XYZ file of C-alpha atoms in Angstrom:
684
model
C 6.697 10.291 6.410
C 5.530 7.111 7.201
C 6.102 5.230 4.096
C 4.958 1.702 5.024
C 8.489 0.351 4.021
C 7.732 -3.466 3.774
C 4.177 -3.538 3.084
C 3.702 -6.210 0.717
C 2.675 -5.296 -2.813
C 0.253 -7.395 -5.206
C -1.485 -9.167 -2.247
C -2.286 -8.118 1.427
C -1.088 -10.700 3.851
C -4.086 -10.443 6.020
C -6.036 -13.388 7.369
C -9.145 -14.817 6.025
C -11.887 -15.896 7.944
C -15.024 -17.813 7.775
C -18.220 -19.143 9.712
C -18.476 -22.862 11.001
C -19.571 -24.760 8.095
C -22.726 -26.964 8.445
C -22.470 -30.543 7.482
C -24.158 -30.030 4.121
C -21.794 -27.351 3.338
C -18.983 -29.498 3.732
C -20.472 -32.018 1.529
C -21.115 -29.664 -1.279
C -18.831 -26.858 -1.048
C -14.810 -27.415 -1.954
C -12.338 -25.462 -0.167
C -10.614 -22.365 -1.669
C -7.996 -23.547 -4.193
C -5.249 -21.876 -6.283
C -7.347 -22.164 -9.473
C -9.722 -19.617 -7.824
C -7.249 -17.029 -7.336
C -7.367 -16.687 -11.206
C -10.853 -15.819 -11.025
C -10.861 -13.157 -8.355
C -11.677 -9.590 -9.319
C -9.789 -6.453 -8.168
C -11.748 -3.343 -7.294
C -9.989 -0.098 -6.824
C -10.572 3.718 -6.611
C -14.183 4.241 -6.177
C -15.284 7.544 -7.015
C -18.999 8.750 -6.015
C -20.478 11.092 -8.292
C -21.035 14.710 -6.943
C -24.887 13.997 -6.619
C -24.255 10.556 -4.992
C -26.258 8.790 -7.593
C -23.435 6.825 -9.331
C -19.867 5.519 -8.468
C -17.287 5.092 -10.993
C -14.460 2.557 -10.032
C -11.884 0.440 -11.734
C -12.518 -3.228 -12.125
C -9.544 -5.759 -13.190
C -9.972 -9.086 -14.156
C -6.818 -11.334 -15.060
C -6.114 -13.213 -18.202
C -4.316 -16.484 -16.931
C -3.232 -17.451 -20.734
C -1.642 -14.077 -21.510
C -0.651 -13.384 -17.758
C -2.218 -9.899 -18.424
C -4.364 -7.462 -16.320
C -7.549 -6.318 -18.114
C -8.637 -3.032 -16.144
C -11.896 -1.023 -17.276
C -13.828 1.701 -15.775
C -17.143 0.614 -14.724
C -19.934 2.942 -13.283
C -22.584 1.509 -10.871
C -26.078 3.075 -10.228
C -26.454 3.540 -6.579
C -30.276 2.978 -6.525
C -30.317 -0.168 -8.687
C -26.797 -1.571 -8.178
C -26.600 -2.142 -12.082
C -23.140 -1.415 -13.706
C -22.091 -0.126 -17.162
C -18.806 -0.425 -18.743
C -17.360 2.897 -19.789
C -13.766 1.738 -21.299
C -12.585 -1.173 -23.016
C -8.860 -2.274 -23.834
C -7.286 0.747 -22.061
C -3.878 0.179 -20.161
C -2.897 1.778 -17.003
C -5.971 3.099 -16.142
C -5.696 5.357 -12.800
C -6.729 8.405 -10.894
C -10.548 8.471 -11.555
C -12.171 11.916 -11.032
C -15.415 13.285 -11.434
C -15.833 16.801 -12.660
C -17.574 19.020 -10.105
C -20.886 19.060 -12.251
C -20.901 15.312 -12.708
C -21.051 15.538 -16.408
C -17.365 14.296 -17.283
C -15.227 11.815 -15.727
C -11.491 12.213 -15.840
C -8.894 9.505 -15.830
C -5.186 8.659 -16.493
C -4.350 6.036 -19.177
C -1.738 4.926 -21.435
C -1.430 7.078 -24.724
C 1.044 6.521 -27.438
C 4.144 8.670 -26.895
C 4.581 12.101 -28.851
C 6.337 11.982 -32.058
C 9.310 14.006 -30.510
C 10.183 15.344 -27.066
C 8.808 18.776 -26.805
C 8.723 20.714 -23.723
C 5.350 21.993 -22.865
C 6.427 25.472 -23.149
C 7.456 24.999 -26.789
C 11.201 24.374 -26.468
C 12.189 21.302 -28.438
C 14.211 18.568 -26.910
C 15.819 15.308 -28.137
C 14.024 12.651 -30.489
C 12.057 10.254 -28.678
C 14.205 7.070 -28.232
C 14.287 4.013 -25.744
C 12.052 4.405 -22.679
C 10.764 7.697 -23.895
C 9.259 6.034 -27.115
C 6.891 3.655 -24.851
C 3.260 4.687 -24.079
C 2.938 7.266 -21.464
C 0.073 8.085 -19.159
C -1.851 10.926 -20.078
C -5.144 12.417 -18.850
C -8.485 11.719 -20.467
C -11.908 13.184 -20.159
C -14.999 11.098 -21.013
C -18.492 12.855 -21.496
C -21.089 10.799 -19.351
C -23.792 11.727 -21.842
C -21.970 9.656 -24.678
C -19.139 9.662 -26.796
C -15.473 8.759 -26.682
C -12.906 9.817 -24.059
C -10.648 12.839 -25.093
C -6.976 12.876 -24.433
C -6.345 16.337 -22.877
C -2.544 16.050 -22.125
C 0.115 15.534 -24.609
C 3.062 15.662 -22.013
C 6.222 13.937 -23.147
C 7.037 12.402 -19.927
C 3.502 11.469 -19.046
C 1.108 12.524 -16.261
C 1.387 11.158 -12.617
C -1.651 12.800 -10.982
C -4.267 15.667 -11.822
C -7.444 17.659 -10.395
C -10.247 19.512 -11.794
C -10.381 23.298 -11.120
C -13.594 24.209 -8.903
C -15.634 25.262 -12.127
C -14.192 22.432 -14.273
C -12.461 24.636 -16.987
C -9.152 23.723 -16.139
C -7.131 20.849 -14.986
C -3.887 20.895 -12.858
C -1.452 18.097 -13.304
C 1.963 16.938 -12.398
C 4.596 15.707 -14.791
C 8.388 14.858 -14.913
C 10.761 17.207 -16.576
C 12.818 15.981 -19.460
C 16.021 14.530 -18.245
C 18.830 17.296 -17.622
C 21.407 15.322 -19.618
C 19.015 14.778 -22.624
C 21.473 15.850 -25.210
C 24.137 13.303 -23.552
C 21.706 10.703 -23.541
C 20.985 11.319 -27.405
C 24.727 10.910 -27.955
C 24.541 7.523 -25.787
C 26.297 8.797 -22.935
C 24.241 7.828 -19.947
C 26.665 8.579 -17.064
C 24.840 10.030 -13.835
C 25.979 11.120 -10.437
C 24.618 8.806 -7.601
C 23.166 10.745 -4.838
C 20.113 9.661 -3.181
C 19.075 6.999 -5.472
C 18.966 3.204 -5.278
C 21.142 0.650 -6.847
C 18.393 -0.114 -9.738
C 18.509 3.255 -10.964
C 19.814 3.483 -14.576
C 19.952 7.380 -14.900
C 19.692 10.652 -12.988
C 16.035 11.556 -12.045
C 14.419 15.007 -13.241
C 12.074 16.651 -10.907
C 8.096 16.494 -11.299
C 6.479 19.930 -11.603
C 2.976 21.416 -11.914
C 1.078 22.470 -15.126
C -2.376 23.701 -15.855
C -4.430 23.089 -19.238
C -7.814 23.839 -20.331
C -10.246 20.788 -19.526
C -11.079 20.679 -23.039
C -7.507 20.503 -24.342
C -5.135 23.278 -25.207
C -1.523 24.260 -24.765
C -0.455 23.531 -21.019
C 0.998 26.442 -19.009
C 3.846 25.611 -16.597
C 3.369 26.881 -13.067
C 6.459 25.544 -11.006
C 10.088 24.891 -11.962
C 13.389 24.303 -10.069
C 15.265 21.564 -8.484
C 12.599 20.592 -5.780
C 10.121 18.133 -6.988
C 6.315 17.692 -6.377
C 6.784 13.873 -6.875
C 9.525 11.350 -6.050
C 10.608 8.016 -7.794
C 8.671 5.931 -5.090
C 5.538 8.020 -4.007
C 1.989 7.137 -4.787
C -0.319 9.239 -7.074
C 0.049 13.056 -6.320
C -2.802 15.132 -6.472
C -2.737 18.963 -6.650
C -5.413 20.815 -4.617
C -7.503 23.532 -5.783
C -8.822 26.184 -3.409
C -12.471 26.617 -3.624
C -12.532 29.910 -5.265
C -9.968 28.370 -7.969
C -7.497 31.071 -7.541
C -4.644 28.999 -5.900
C -3.234 25.109 -6.124
C -1.676 23.562 -3.188
C 1.001 20.831 -3.641
C 3.458 18.787 -1.693
C 6.918 20.134 -2.239
C 9.698 17.533 -1.877
C 13.322 18.515 -1.738
C 13.974 16.669 -5.014
C 12.838 13.738 -7.118
C 14.482 10.928 -5.159
C 12.726 9.218 -2.272
C 15.481 9.288 0.188
C 14.949 13.000 1.504
C 11.350 13.065 1.198
C 10.495 13.206 4.809
C 11.396 16.804 4.438
C 8.480 17.473 2.464
C 6.259 20.612 3.111
C 2.995 22.226 1.668
C 3.466 24.936 -0.990
C 0.941 26.672 -2.989
C 0.805 28.755 -6.110
C -1.528 31.094 -7.971
C -3.482 29.407 -10.847
C -2.670 32.379 -12.843
C 1.174 32.100 -12.302
C 3.616 33.193 -10.125
C 6.252 32.355 -7.425
C 5.214 29.493 -5.203
C 4.935 30.182 -1.337
C 4.853 27.903 1.707
C 1.575 27.104 3.115
C 2.972 24.738 5.839
C 6.486 24.204 6.927
C 5.562 21.128 8.821
C 8.066 18.575 7.451
C 6.761 15.276 6.289
C 3.597 16.512 5.004
C 1.678 14.513 2.478
C -1.857 14.230 0.655
C -2.957 17.878 0.960
C -6.376 18.876 0.393
C -8.477 22.280 0.451
C -11.749 22.056 2.515
C -14.629 22.021 0.025
C -16.035 25.599 0.921
C -12.613 27.378 1.585
C -10.071 29.139 -0.033
C -8.018 29.208 3.041
C -8.536 25.963 5.018
C -6.526 22.850 4.269
C -5.743 19.529 5.591
C -2.815 17.203 5.024
C -1.319 13.918 6.590
C 1.920 14.237 8.645
C 3.662 11.797 11.226
C 2.348 12.884 14.558
C 4.214 15.580 16.055
C 6.681 14.994 13.062
C 8.250 12.026 14.815
C 8.695 9.417 11.925
C 8.109 6.602 14.318
C 4.380 7.820 15.135
C 1.365 7.091 13.228
C 0.180 9.337 10.564
C -2.134 12.144 11.811
C -4.392 14.539 9.836
C -3.466 18.394 10.344
C -5.931 21.408 9.619
C -4.622 24.607 9.074
C -5.756 28.324 7.957
C -3.531 31.372 7.942
C -0.452 29.628 9.072
C -1.831 27.943 12.055
C -1.934 24.247 11.945
C -3.024 21.695 14.337
C -3.566 17.971 14.831
C -7.160 17.396 14.884
C -6.937 13.580 15.397
C -4.562 14.076 18.432
C -7.077 12.517 20.737
C -7.028 9.324 18.625
C -3.353 9.039 19.143
C -3.262 6.286 16.374
C -2.344 6.096 12.677
C -4.643 7.236 10.355
C -4.142 5.845 6.727
C -6.551 8.034 4.709
C -8.731 11.126 5.083
C -11.377 13.026 3.104
C -13.279 16.198 3.759
C -16.976 16.017 4.569
C -19.175 18.218 2.394
C -19.663 20.726 5.387
C -15.902 21.509 5.586
C -15.914 21.243 9.341
C -15.545 17.454 9.558
C -13.306 14.865 8.187
C -13.897 11.003 7.140
C -11.047 8.975 8.446
C -9.891 5.379 7.713
C -7.496 3.144 9.635
C -7.127 0.198 11.577
C -8.496 -0.379 15.054
C -7.591 -3.439 16.528
C -8.298 -6.316 14.142
C -10.619 -4.258 11.856
C -10.325 -1.602 9.212
C -12.704 1.143 10.357
C -14.126 4.692 9.518
C -14.113 7.465 11.899
C -16.065 10.615 11.531
C -13.943 13.522 12.976
C -15.369 17.025 13.760
C -12.430 19.692 13.670
C -13.498 20.323 17.100
C -14.448 17.334 19.250
C -14.040 13.550 19.559
C -14.116 11.241 16.803
C -16.550 8.471 16.507
C -16.208 5.226 14.782
C -18.955 4.513 12.259
C -20.648 0.999 12.654
C -19.883 -1.081 9.458
C -21.136 -4.336 10.713
C -18.680 -6.953 9.472
C -17.322 -5.049 6.794
C -13.915 -3.742 6.772
C -12.608 -0.649 4.658
C -10.183 -1.019 2.123
C -8.663 1.823 0.156
C -9.521 5.544 0.042
C -13.133 6.280 0.681
C -14.991 8.775 -1.637
C -17.587 11.322 -0.434
C -20.468 13.065 -2.394
C -21.762 16.492 -1.915
C -24.776 15.104 -0.066
C -22.717 13.232 2.426
C -22.989 9.629 0.719
C -19.842 7.702 1.014
C -18.563 5.146 -1.404
C -15.809 2.491 -0.636
C -14.067 -0.881 -1.139
C -14.864 -3.198 1.611
C -14.017 -6.796 2.536
C -15.529 -9.278 5.186
C -13.850 -12.426 6.675
C -15.759 -14.541 4.147
C -15.793 -12.240 1.084
C -13.413 -10.459 -0.811
C -13.299 -6.858 -1.914
C -16.773 -5.363 -3.181
C -18.164 -1.827 -3.630
C -20.198 -0.472 -0.865
C -22.125 2.719 -0.083
C -23.305 4.576 3.122
C -26.195 7.107 2.250
C -24.712 9.055 5.054
C -22.138 8.819 7.720
C -24.009 6.349 10.470
C -25.978 4.505 8.064
C -25.754 0.888 7.322
C -23.358 -0.181 4.489
C -24.995 -1.463 1.307
C -23.216 -3.643 -1.051
C -23.566 -2.750 -4.945
C -21.510 -5.561 -6.378
C -21.031 -9.377 -6.430
C -17.895 -9.592 -8.478
C -15.885 -11.831 -6.152
C -18.854 -14.529 -5.564
C -16.313 -17.235 -6.219
C -15.642 -17.081 -2.344
C -19.348 -17.851 -1.590
C -19.038 -21.110 -3.418
C -16.043 -22.276 -1.362
C -15.860 -23.634 1.979
C -13.602 -21.215 4.282
C -11.533 -21.330 7.468
C -13.251 -20.112 10.420
C -11.730 -17.128 12.194
C -11.418 -15.548 15.652
C -9.450 -12.493 16.701
C -7.087 -13.310 19.758
C -5.255 -10.879 22.248
C -2.920 -11.084 25.008
C -0.698 -9.274 27.175
C 2.798 -8.921 25.614
C 6.286 -7.813 26.926
C 6.244 -4.296 28.315
C 2.629 -4.762 29.489
C 1.456 -3.876 25.951
C -2.018 -5.066 24.924
C -1.605 -6.976 21.792
C -3.738 -9.075 19.118
C -3.707 -10.954 16.142
C -6.169 -13.066 14.110
C -6.290 -16.818 14.028
C -7.726 -19.158 11.245
C -8.758 -22.583 11.770
C -8.475 -25.373 9.237
C -11.285 -25.668 6.845
C -12.330 -29.250 8.407
C -11.512 -28.302 11.946
C -12.630 -31.064 14.509
C -12.818 -30.152 18.092
C -10.274 -32.023 20.199
C -7.718 -32.472 17.590
C -4.319 -30.648 17.465
C -3.213 -29.065 14.352
C 0.086 -27.815 12.418
C 0.384 -24.054 12.837
C 1.738 -21.593 10.156
C 2.556 -18.092 11.324
C 1.988 -15.459 8.603
C 3.428 -12.283 9.614
C 2.365 -8.857 8.018
C 4.718 -6.452 6.639
C 5.555 -2.653 7.131
C 6.255 -2.744 10.002
C 3.605 -0.086 10.018
C 0.909 -2.592 8.815
C -1.655 -4.706 10.676
C -3.499 -7.921 10.483
C -7.320 -7.501 10.148
C -10.099 -9.851 9.749
C -10.384 -9.424 5.947
C -10.352 -12.169 3.158
C -6.921 -13.232 2.073
C -6.257 -15.941 -0.708
C -2.890 -17.070 0.831
C -4.316 -17.939 4.540
C -7.510 -19.508 2.846
C -5.223 -21.655 0.939
C -3.236 -22.669 3.908
C -6.478 -23.324 5.791
C -7.366 -25.450 2.879
C -4.081 -27.505 3.299
C -5.108 -28.378 6.938
C -3.120 -25.655 8.729
C -3.899 -23.288 11.598
C -2.832 -20.042 10.467
C -1.847 -17.433 13.145
C -0.941 -13.828 12.098
C 0.079 -11.701 14.974
C 0.612 -7.877 15.214
C 3.715 -6.809 16.982
C 5.028 -3.334 18.022
C 5.473 -1.029 15.040
C 1.970 -2.109 13.804
C -0.394 0.635 12.813
C -3.555 -0.924 14.746
C -2.857 -0.466 18.719
C -2.012 3.218 18.813
C 0.983 5.643 18.684
C 2.940 4.169 21.948
C 2.793 0.611 20.599
C 3.828 1.902 17.104
C 6.837 3.918 18.212
C 7.906 0.909 20.523
C 9.745 -0.559 17.471
C 12.277 2.426 17.564
C 15.784 1.042 18.105
C 14.229 -2.406 18.756
C 13.438 -3.654 15.217
C 13.842 -7.392 15.839
C 14.185 -8.449 19.547
C 10.900 -6.600 20.956
C 8.965 -7.585 17.923
C 10.108 -11.128 18.164
C 9.278 -11.236 21.703
C 5.801 -9.875 20.738
C 5.245 -12.587 18.334
C 6.388 -15.487 20.764
C 4.046 -14.170 23.329
C 1.203 -14.234 20.590
C 1.989 -17.772 19.787
C 2.018 -18.887 23.515
C -1.549 -17.412 23.682
C -2.560 -19.702 20.733
C -0.941 -22.814 22.229
C -2.941 -22.318 25.323
C -6.186 -22.882 23.298
C -4.870 -26.649 23.073
C -5.399 -26.925 19.481
C -1.921 -26.691 18.304
C 0.507 -29.581 17.495
C 3.596 -27.892 19.107
C 5.720 -30.207 17.209
C 4.654 -28.757 13.751
C 5.072 -25.059 13.829
C 6.082 -22.899 10.661
C 7.040 -19.366 10.423
C 6.389 -17.116 7.159
C 5.955 -13.643 5.977
C 6.859 -11.265 3.199
C 8.735 -7.961 3.306
C 9.020 -6.913 7.122
C 7.260 -10.267 7.673
C 10.265 -11.777 5.956
C 12.671 -9.954 8.163
C 10.663 -11.077 11.229
C 10.651 -14.621 9.696
C 14.542 -14.549 9.287
C 14.868 -12.957 12.790
C 12.595 -15.614 14.711
C 14.650 -18.516 12.954
C 17.960 -17.222 14.102
C 16.726 -16.822 17.724
C 14.063 -19.541 18.570
C 14.744 -23.305 17.785
C 11.151 -24.257 17.389
C 10.348 -24.049 13.895
C 10.077 -26.831 11.437
C 9.870 -24.965 8.352
C 9.989 -21.185 7.178
C 9.182 -19.019 4.127
C 10.985 -15.780 3.791
C 9.791 -13.424 1.134
C 11.428 -10.207 0.246
C 13.298 -10.487 3.647
C 15.633 -7.733 4.765
C 18.538 -9.823 6.427
C 21.266 -7.233 6.466
C 20.336 -3.697 7.613
C 23.645 -2.221 6.840
C 23.649 -3.492 3.493
C 20.229 -2.622 2.813
C 20.586 1.003 3.926
C 23.440 1.264 1.636
C 21.692 0.325 -1.770
C 17.909 0.265 -1.177
C 15.876 3.387 -2.079
C 14.695 3.639 1.656
C 18.101 4.681 3.049
C 17.107 7.643 4.994
C 14.000 6.074 6.052
C 15.991 3.227 7.779
C 17.699 5.812 9.978
C 14.335 6.838 11.722
C 14.308 3.260 13.072
C 17.686 3.528 14.729
C 18.407 7.176 15.090
C 21.220 7.772 12.776
C 23.413 6.336 10.079
C 25.308 2.755 10.516
C 28.225 4.490 9.097
C 28.570 6.733 12.113
C 30.265 5.161 15.107
C 27.593 6.273 17.377
C 24.847 4.087 15.815
C 27.027 1.429 13.986
C 26.722 -1.608 16.418
C 22.610 -1.454 16.823
C 22.481 -1.806 13.155
C 24.610 -4.952 13.215
C 22.925 -6.343 16.354
C 19.188 -6.062 14.779
C 20.308 -7.749 11.331
C 19.086 -11.388 11.204
C 22.288 -12.164 9.060
C 24.433 -11.996 12.369
C 22.494 -14.823 13.706
C 22.248 -17.239 10.536
C 24.369 -19.799 12.036
C 21.787 -20.414 14.445
C 19.045 -21.176 11.998
C 17.837 -24.822 11.510
C 14.508 -24.517 9.986
C 14.156 -25.772 6.340
C 13.693 -22.254 4.731
C 12.023 -21.526 1.193
C 13.510 -17.818 0.081
C 11.528 -15.965 -2.427
C 11.723 -12.550 -3.938
C 11.810 -10.210 -7.088
C 14.992 -9.617 -9.046
C 14.419 -5.653 -9.421
C 13.005 -4.952 -5.893
C 14.528 -1.596 -5.095
C 12.620 -1.580 -1.777
C 14.112 -4.698 -0.239
C 16.923 -5.516 -2.670
C 17.374 -9.216 -3.692
C 20.956 -8.889 -2.359
C 19.627 -9.575 1.232
C 18.193 -12.746 0.082
C 21.192 -13.806 -1.714
C 23.036 -13.517 1.829
C 20.641 -15.397 3.608
C 20.719 -18.228 1.039
C 24.308 -18.496 1.183
C 24.598 -18.218 4.822
C 22.057 -21.079 5.502
C 23.381 -23.188 2.797
C 26.735 -22.955 3.809
C 25.697 -24.115 7.440
C 23.978 -26.975 6.284
C 20.523 -25.931 6.312
C 17.677 -27.091 3.740
C 17.241 -24.095 1.760
C 15.693 -23.207 -1.761
C 16.099 -19.895 -3.252
C 13.336 -18.630 -5.997
C 13.687 -15.429 -7.514
C 10.896 -13.720 -9.831
C 12.212 -11.609 -12.975
C 9.918 -8.490 -11.629
C 11.020 -4.940 -10.695
C 8.625 -4.879 -7.946
C 8.512 -5.779 -4.429
C 5.873 -8.531 -4.740
C 5.033 -9.945 -8.339
C 2.004 -8.241 -9.576
C 1.049 -10.550 -12.451
C -1.340 -13.252 -11.785
C 0.808 -16.118 -13.023
C 3.621 -15.373 -10.614
C 1.533 -14.515 -7.877
C -0.191 -17.781 -7.908
C 3.129 -19.358 -8.134
C 4.319 -17.633 -4.873
C 1.197 -18.926 -3.142
C 1.867 -22.446 -4.653
C 5.362 -22.699 -3.533
C 4.443 -21.096 0.121
C 1.869 -23.736 0.882
C 3.531 -26.824 -0.647
C 6.856 -25.978 1.481
C 4.704 -25.941 4.552
C 2.967 -29.137 3.420
C 6.389 -30.880 3.056
C 7.794 -30.080 6.152
C 4.774 -29.839 8.423
C 2.424 -32.954 7.541
């Protein structure tokens, strides 16, 4: 299962772009600046109503003084573009879903914890203490003809995901079981056995299971139980899938609640009335299962193509035990999919070169790219019964807004203007650039010019390398790269083997070549930019977060051309990281086996930047989160001491957050400030 190990959270490190500014614009518009970041609005989870007339979405603003996010649900009228606020002061809003008749909107939000832990089936547990006393995410249903949202679930451990039944009478949801050692915990004995967990865990995990409750609220009925799990500690929101006749519910079955063995996930199904689950598809690596809208037997799911974790995700469609990859001809990664109303075609989203696009994929036949003009697709699109499509989109000059297509193939129409701050700023001009890389691969990236670029001058250059490695640099708005552009830098974001935008062969080429091959790709891209005659080759910096941080560490240990480096959440020691990070088994797919097995040991060491730390000369800023279970901060501690002890100018900034990138506005802005200032200090 392609998990995008090092994809940066909290901010997409994708290059921003602009159009050449007119002289008048330069005189009037100021460049994008740090204070503008506070004003940006996040749009997420667009859900178009079944009749296609309204779109619900989550709109999140940020309070700088309190450092809090302020999410609320808004609904936008498609015809007029007018928006109406549906919720106020709710926290943890997630998983918006219209009822099939369009009269109600379901969502997850925080609710006060029950007074005592009581199993849904009626068995009493321990009193609520500690973490269990905190607010829990529960399912709420909001009537669209007026009135307050009603809390439907009362589960002690909270709800992770839910789905309406076809006739809206019931809701299936997924919730974590009570700890197996609940009684011991009540007596302050929290000892637990370490298995597939990461070093940040403080207790054993319990599995997640499936329940059904009336959509009007009632006693819930449990449908699954056992040591297997319907969710893990690192997966995204899980959605159960109802068949069109409402008789069965499909779900992703993981071996257990830990992410480590999650690559062995399969698709199971259980009768909505209860009974023993059975396997619907035994193809391992399955995720995101959905029934066709008109079928009780036909289903789809994502899975790495041919079961190879180093390939991109494909969409498999099955019925009666026969599954096939309907996206085989594309031979590239698919980020997301949705059924079209006819049940005979799918809407796909993913990267194509330096664009994020939509394809219409018939179950039999070739996919075609939809013409979206200059709009790139972000997040999961939503499809109405009449074929209208809602999605969050961004352009090179404008951050995320809500868009609608009246049908597949129609021109996109923008419905919101929530991030108009970008229109009031002078932005860097962008262009895609491509080159032939090592091994004859066609490679590409994105180049952003300084805001006040003048032809004939040479400028300092900053590389901003994307994470993943299963990610891609595309031409959409990014605060960080616009801040660098405003500071007078050329900004180059190269794609490299392992990226998801250039097909499976390119993505797969990172297998057993995690550092040297990608490093050569980046250097080939840098050479292509230098040929443009606009780079001051004595002032080049390199930077990135997550796998981009890994690439930064690798490149500074192998090429002595860098005048500055920023290594954010950088993996520097594969062996140590494998041993303590949650990713564990995921790392083995890069190399073919464990570093603790003699057959594979040497390559893990050889591909670790820490082995080459003595070669680093570039002044380096290291940043990361204290509680990062993805790329544990121990990596950064190693890198810091290795560089400092070898006389390299180095600073190490840690953020007190339990995430892979700070998610709050104050610390996010601080990352940007330090990143830009470090490059200004050493490249200007």
